[in-house]
Amino acid sequence: MTTKNEKKTPLMEIRSLHVNIGPKQILKGIDLTINTGEVHAIMGPNGSGKSTLANVLAGRPEYTVTQGTVLYEGKDLITMLPEIRAREGIFLAFQYPVELPGVPNWQFVKTALDAVRTHHGGKEMDVRSFNKLWEEKMKLVEIDPALMKRSVNEGFSGGEKKRSEMLQMAVLDPKLALLDETDSGLDIDALRIIAQGVNQRRRPDNSILLVTHYQRLLNYIVPDFVHILIDGRIVKSGGKELALEVESTGYEKIKETAARG
Amino acid sequence: MVNAAQLHEVIERRLVTPVKGDQSQVGMYEEQFRAFTNDSKAAGPSWLRHMREQGMARFAELGFPTAQRGNERWKYTNVAPIARATFAPAPTGRMTAAALTKLAFWNKQWTNLVFVNGKFSKTLSSEMAGGVYAANLADALVSQPDLVRSHLGKYASLASDAFIALNTAFLRDGAFVSVPADTVPTAPLHIIFVTTKTTAEPTVTHPRTLIVVGNGSKVRVLESYITLVEDSYFTNAVTEIYVGNSATVDHCRFMVESPMSYHIGMTRAYQGQDSLLTSVSFSTGTAIARNDVHANLDAPGSTCVLNGLYMTTGQEHLDNSINIDHVKPHCTSREYYKGILAGQSRAVFSGRVVVHQDAQKTDAVQEDKNLILSEGAEADSKPSLEILADDVKCKHGATAGQIDLDTLFYMRARGLDVETAGSMLIHAFANEIINTAPIEQYREYLRDYTEKLLPEFKFVAPE
Ligand SMILES: Nc1ncnc2c1ncn2[C@@H]1O[C@H](COP(=O)(O)OP(=O)(O)O)[C@@H](O)[C@H]1O
Ligand SMILES: [Mg+2]
């Protein structure tokens, strides 16, 4: 939690961000600053552009930024390749994680970690240290090691895929985690474990952007800020109580009052 | 066995009614045949001479299968360049063990049979390990004439296939592997056909392999077709495999010939009751290459797995024709082929699974997947099923596609660059087949070998 007297360092500054998918405008001017140590939640109805926002920040090539700027640690993010963003500490936990048949989890995550390390001038991690880290993080997210012997996400259930994303995040230890509907398709137990994993990441040098349709996850991961995204625009921002307001009044009401106010 | 062979012939006749093809070079082959039969070394028993004559006669009748109509088996592969070209019989070649080990898998603990330019090399071949009779076919005709006679030409029918007929006409040296009943040889076998520097003009060889595995036995055999040269030549190979009742054959085929060469490889398998044949091929492309496999499940309870990986680039053309006849009930078959295509290459997969009327409870799956890495590459995938029984479980499918962009983004979002992600995906794609190769040491070799090929099979991300 940030307090009033703490000096805030912006990690990501989004200004007037407009994004198209093909000819279609999806994001219509987003302004958002995420400081280090903060947890932000983006809430909004289906189709409002939540995933688009998370994906454009991670660098998905099909999405074109038509207007606006994004600075990450003071650097222009928009021209950065997706792999460079990842190595610079941005992690997108996918709403729909992709299956990689024939690519072992261990190899994939180790290659990813080594890419981060070498990017920062370090050396690849030796196998023994990586195995130790891998075991430790599997315990943390309570994932079945037998599952992790399989190919990346291949034949995983929705919940298993989300847990696997959390494992990758735990190993890669990013500065900015973008969690896209990480709660969807999870039962309460799984939700609690995931929330626990995310809450452990709350550190003064870490930031989290949670994207969710439902308020449910926010019972477990209490955000510092909540933003309501409707039709490509943030129509309202507030503290954690805004999530409860959405829950009781619904998105339509919020949109109306925001339009009036 | 004779009945089985007759039946096999009936099936082949029914499947394909051969039409006359290109006979423009028949005269040249007839001339070579006369010279070949006049050579005293080619003599052999009278039944063999008769078989060769039948082969020559049938080839002359058929010509190469170039017909535009009624020539379903060769619809996607035009063999006219082979039919029109002139080839001289390959001269005696020279080869060192050191050079050989660089070209292919090599393990001196195995029973190795090496043929250089079609001729048996005693010096490069090894003593046979325990539990198996492995020798040059020409020698086996002297020491095991009855055994050879009861199997040779029984599964590879020359009646309907010009290439098999031509191979049979020039039958002399070749690999003969025989495992008696209830025996497991101590070492795997490796049969190598290598083409070395030839004469200035293109040359032809007709490699022949016969593998006979007795009831209840288990054998591991690798066949390699390799070359020292980047020349144009023609390899016209035929392999016959007899799998006895409750026998297991683990078979791999490694075909890496010159990109300028022609390779026609016919594999014909006959399976007894409760037998298991696993045959996994690896092929690169050539000017025209064909891996033509036909397994005959002619006794209940038998299983065959025919898998393959192919990698083509440049102007290469490769055709996998993988066919299975389910004749008797309760048999299982799996066909799983995968291709990686780069450059302007073209790959064909045509598979045909026929489930005969009596073959109830057949379980058959046939699948071909292609990964297309460049715009100029093309895959023609034609799996097909013909089902004449009513209580069966059959399925087939084919896909051809590029690397999926969502997949690529997922990997990049984890910090992998396009090249690393691409080669990881290509390797994973290949490994799915390599992992099914039933001989462990060779599997390792193949993994390394394909990894070394990867620079030629780069994924280029679209803009
Ligand atoms: N690849 C795409 N091509 C075209 N339209 C898309 C694509 N992806 C998303 N959209 C559209 O963009 C809008 C926002 O989608 P998305 O960001 O996924 O919303 P959310 O995550 O809030 O449900 C929707 O109208 C959706 O149909
Ligand atoms: Mg979404």
Short mmCIF file of C-alpha atoms in Angstrom, two decimals, chain A residues 49-240:
data_model
loop_
_atom_site.label_atom_id
_atom_site.label_comp_id
_atom_site.label_asym_id
_atom_site.label_seq_id
_atom_site.Cartn_x
_atom_site.Cartn_y
_atom_site.Cartn_z
CA GLY A 49 -11.33 -3.56 -24.14
CA LYS A 50 -9.73 -4.95 -20.99
CA SER A 51 -7.78 -7.67 -22.77
CA THR A 52 -6.85 -5.23 -25.49
CA LEU A 53 -5.29 -2.95 -22.93
CA ALA A 54 -3.35 -5.76 -21.24
CA ASN A 55 -2.19 -7.16 -24.61
CA VAL A 56 -1.17 -3.85 -26.11
CA LEU A 57 0.99 -3.19 -23.07
CA ALA A 58 2.64 -6.56 -23.63
CA GLY A 59 3.19 -5.71 -27.30
CA ARG A 60 0.77 -7.91 -29.27
CA PRO A 61 1.67 -7.08 -32.88
CA GLU A 62 -1.87 -7.09 -34.33
CA TYR A 63 -2.87 -4.16 -32.14
CA THR A 64 -1.92 -0.75 -33.48
CA VAL A 65 -1.49 2.27 -31.32
CA THR A 66 -2.97 5.11 -33.34
CA GLN A 67 -2.51 7.85 -30.77
CA GLY A 68 -1.05 8.43 -27.33
CA THR A 69 2.08 7.40 -25.43
CA VAL A 70 3.12 4.78 -22.95
CA LEU A 71 6.23 5.20 -20.85
CA TYR A 72 7.67 2.31 -18.89
CA GLU A 73 10.38 3.29 -16.46
CA GLY A 74 10.55 6.52 -18.43
CA LYS A 75 11.20 4.69 -21.75
CA ASP A 76 8.92 4.60 -24.76
CA LEU A 77 7.15 1.26 -24.54
CA ILE A 78 5.27 1.35 -27.83
CA THR A 79 8.33 0.88 -30.03
CA MET A 80 9.71 -1.91 -27.84
CA LEU A 81 9.46 -5.49 -29.17
CA PRO A 82 7.29 -7.80 -27.05
CA GLU A 83 10.29 -9.94 -26.05
CA ILE A 84 12.19 -6.85 -24.90
CA ARG A 85 9.23 -5.75 -22.80
CA ALA A 86 9.19 -9.17 -21.19
CA ARG A 87 12.91 -9.01 -20.47
CA GLU A 88 12.44 -5.52 -19.04
CA GLY A 89 10.03 -6.94 -16.50
CA ILE A 90 6.52 -6.88 -17.98
CA PHE A 91 4.61 -10.14 -17.61
CA LEU A 92 1.23 -10.78 -19.17
CA ALA A 93 -0.72 -13.65 -17.66
CA PHE A 94 -2.94 -14.56 -20.59
CA GLN A 95 -6.70 -14.82 -20.43
CA TYR A 96 -6.34 -17.79 -22.78
CA PRO A 97 -2.85 -19.28 -22.34
CA VAL A 98 -1.57 -20.96 -25.49
CA GLU A 99 -0.75 -24.68 -25.70
CA LEU A 100 2.75 -25.54 -26.92
CA PRO A 101 2.66 -29.25 -27.82
CA GLY A 102 6.10 -30.81 -27.61
CA VAL A 103 7.66 -27.91 -25.68
CA PRO A 104 8.41 -29.07 -22.13
CA ASN A 105 7.43 -26.61 -19.38
CA TRP A 106 10.79 -26.81 -17.73
CA GLN A 107 12.65 -25.96 -20.94
CA PHE A 108 10.26 -23.16 -21.86
CA VAL A 109 10.43 -21.40 -18.53
CA LYS A 110 14.19 -21.85 -18.21
CA THR A 111 14.70 -20.37 -21.68
CA ALA A 112 12.46 -17.45 -20.69
CA LEU A 113 14.34 -16.84 -17.46
CA ASP A 114 17.69 -17.06 -19.20
CA ALA A 115 16.47 -14.53 -21.78
CA VAL A 116 15.71 -12.09 -18.95
CA ARG A 117 19.02 -12.74 -17.23
CA THR A 118 21.20 -12.39 -20.31
CA HIS A 119 19.30 -9.24 -21.31
CA HIS A 120 20.48 -7.70 -18.07
CA GLY A 121 24.05 -8.79 -18.69
CA GLY A 122 23.83 -11.85 -16.47
CA LYS A 123 24.56 -15.48 -17.20
CA GLU A 124 22.17 -18.33 -17.87
CA MET A 125 21.10 -20.03 -14.68
CA ASP A 126 22.81 -23.35 -14.00
CA VAL A 127 20.49 -26.32 -14.10
CA ARG A 128 20.82 -27.14 -10.43
CA SER A 129 19.83 -23.64 -9.26
CA PHE A 130 17.00 -23.53 -11.74
CA ASN A 131 15.66 -26.88 -10.56
CA LYS A 132 15.67 -25.61 -7.01
CA LEU A 133 13.80 -22.45 -8.01
CA TRP A 134 11.38 -24.50 -10.10
CA GLU A 135 10.58 -26.90 -7.26
CA GLU A 136 10.13 -24.05 -4.83
CA LYS A 137 7.75 -22.11 -7.07
CA MET A 138 5.74 -25.24 -7.94
CA LYS A 139 5.11 -25.62 -4.22
CA LEU A 140 4.20 -21.98 -3.92
CA VAL A 141 1.44 -22.17 -6.55
CA GLU A 142 0.53 -25.70 -5.41
CA ILE A 143 0.83 -27.16 -8.88
CA ASP A 144 1.22 -30.88 -9.46
CA PRO A 145 4.84 -31.53 -10.55
CA ALA A 146 3.55 -34.37 -12.74
CA LEU A 147 1.50 -31.84 -14.68
CA MET A 148 4.59 -29.73 -15.23
CA LYS A 149 6.35 -32.70 -16.84
CA ARG A 150 3.93 -32.32 -19.73
CA SER A 151 4.23 -29.86 -22.60
CA VAL A 152 3.33 -26.23 -21.93
CA ASN A 153 -0.43 -26.05 -21.28
CA GLU A 154 -1.08 -29.10 -23.46
CA GLY A 155 -4.34 -30.68 -22.45
CA PHE A 156 -4.50 -28.58 -19.29
CA SER A 157 -7.86 -27.59 -17.83
CA GLY A 158 -8.68 -23.89 -17.66
CA GLY A 159 -7.67 -23.77 -14.01
CA GLU A 160 -4.43 -25.66 -14.63
CA LYS A 161 -3.49 -23.19 -17.35
CA LYS A 162 -4.02 -20.27 -14.98
CA ARG A 163 -1.89 -21.93 -12.33
CA SER A 164 0.82 -22.59 -14.86
CA GLU A 165 0.77 -18.88 -15.74
CA MET A 166 1.21 -18.10 -12.05
CA LEU A 167 4.14 -20.49 -11.88
CA GLN A 168 5.81 -18.77 -14.82
CA MET A 169 5.21 -15.41 -13.17
CA ALA A 170 6.66 -16.61 -9.89
CA VAL A 171 9.83 -17.84 -11.62
CA LEU A 172 10.28 -14.80 -13.85
CA ASP A 173 9.56 -12.33 -11.02
CA PRO A 174 8.46 -9.38 -13.18
CA LYS A 175 8.22 -5.74 -12.14
CA LEU A 176 4.82 -5.29 -13.69
CA ALA A 177 2.35 -8.16 -13.80
CA LEU A 178 -0.63 -7.81 -16.11
CA LEU A 179 -3.20 -10.38 -15.05
CA ASP A 180 -5.94 -10.83 -17.63
CA GLU A 181 -8.99 -12.54 -16.10
CA THR A 182 -6.74 -14.81 -14.10
CA ASP A 183 -9.75 -15.62 -11.92
CA SER A 184 -12.01 -16.90 -14.69
CA GLY A 185 -12.65 -20.63 -14.68
CA LEU A 186 -11.24 -21.12 -11.19
CA ASP A 187 -12.93 -22.76 -8.24
CA ILE A 188 -12.63 -21.13 -4.83
CA ASP A 189 -9.62 -23.19 -3.75
CA ALA A 190 -7.69 -22.36 -6.87
CA LEU A 191 -8.71 -18.75 -6.56
CA ARG A 192 -7.33 -18.60 -3.04
CA ILE A 193 -4.01 -20.09 -4.10
CA ILE A 194 -3.68 -17.72 -7.02
CA ALA A 195 -4.58 -14.75 -4.82
CA GLN A 196 -2.01 -15.86 -2.30
CA GLY A 197 0.63 -16.03 -5.03
CA VAL A 198 -0.28 -12.57 -6.27
CA ASN A 199 -0.43 -11.08 -2.77
CA GLN A 200 3.07 -12.38 -2.08
CA ARG A 201 4.22 -10.31 -5.02
CA ARG A 202 3.01 -7.10 -3.41
CA ARG A 203 6.28 -5.38 -2.73
CA PRO A 204 7.34 -1.75 -2.87
CA ASP A 205 9.22 -2.50 -6.11
CA ASN A 206 6.44 -4.44 -7.83
CA SER A 207 3.23 -3.38 -9.51
CA ILE A 208 0.20 -5.32 -10.59
CA LEU A 209 -2.54 -4.56 -13.07
CA LEU A 210 -5.50 -6.89 -12.62
CA VAL A 211 -8.09 -7.19 -15.33
CA THR A 212 -11.36 -8.72 -14.28
CA HIS A 213 -14.99 -8.89 -15.14
CA TYR A 214 -16.13 -9.83 -11.65
CA GLN A 215 -15.59 -8.36 -8.26
CA ARG A 216 -14.95 -11.84 -6.81
CA LEU A 217 -11.16 -11.84 -7.21
CA LEU A 218 -10.94 -8.46 -5.50
CA ASN A 219 -12.11 -10.04 -2.25
CA TYR A 220 -8.85 -11.91 -2.25
CA ILE A 221 -6.54 -9.40 -3.87
CA VAL A 222 -7.50 -6.02 -2.52
CA PRO A 223 -6.53 -3.34 -5.03
CA ASP A 224 -5.28 0.15 -4.25
CA PHE A 225 -7.17 1.55 -7.22
CA VAL A 226 -10.12 0.43 -9.29
CA HIS A 227 -10.87 1.73 -12.79
CA ILE A 228 -14.04 1.07 -14.69
CA LEU A 229 -13.47 0.51 -18.40
CA ILE A 230 -16.48 0.79 -20.65
CA ASP A 231 -16.37 0.91 -24.42
CA GLY A 232 -12.65 1.68 -24.57
CA ARG A 233 -12.66 4.47 -21.99
CA ILE A 234 -12.03 4.62 -18.27
CA VAL A 235 -15.31 6.13 -17.10
CA LYS A 236 -14.57 6.13 -13.40
CA SER A 237 -11.63 5.58 -11.06
CA GLY A 238 -11.61 5.15 -7.32
CA GLY A 239 -10.46 3.07 -4.40
CA LYS A 240 -11.31 -0.53 -3.57
#
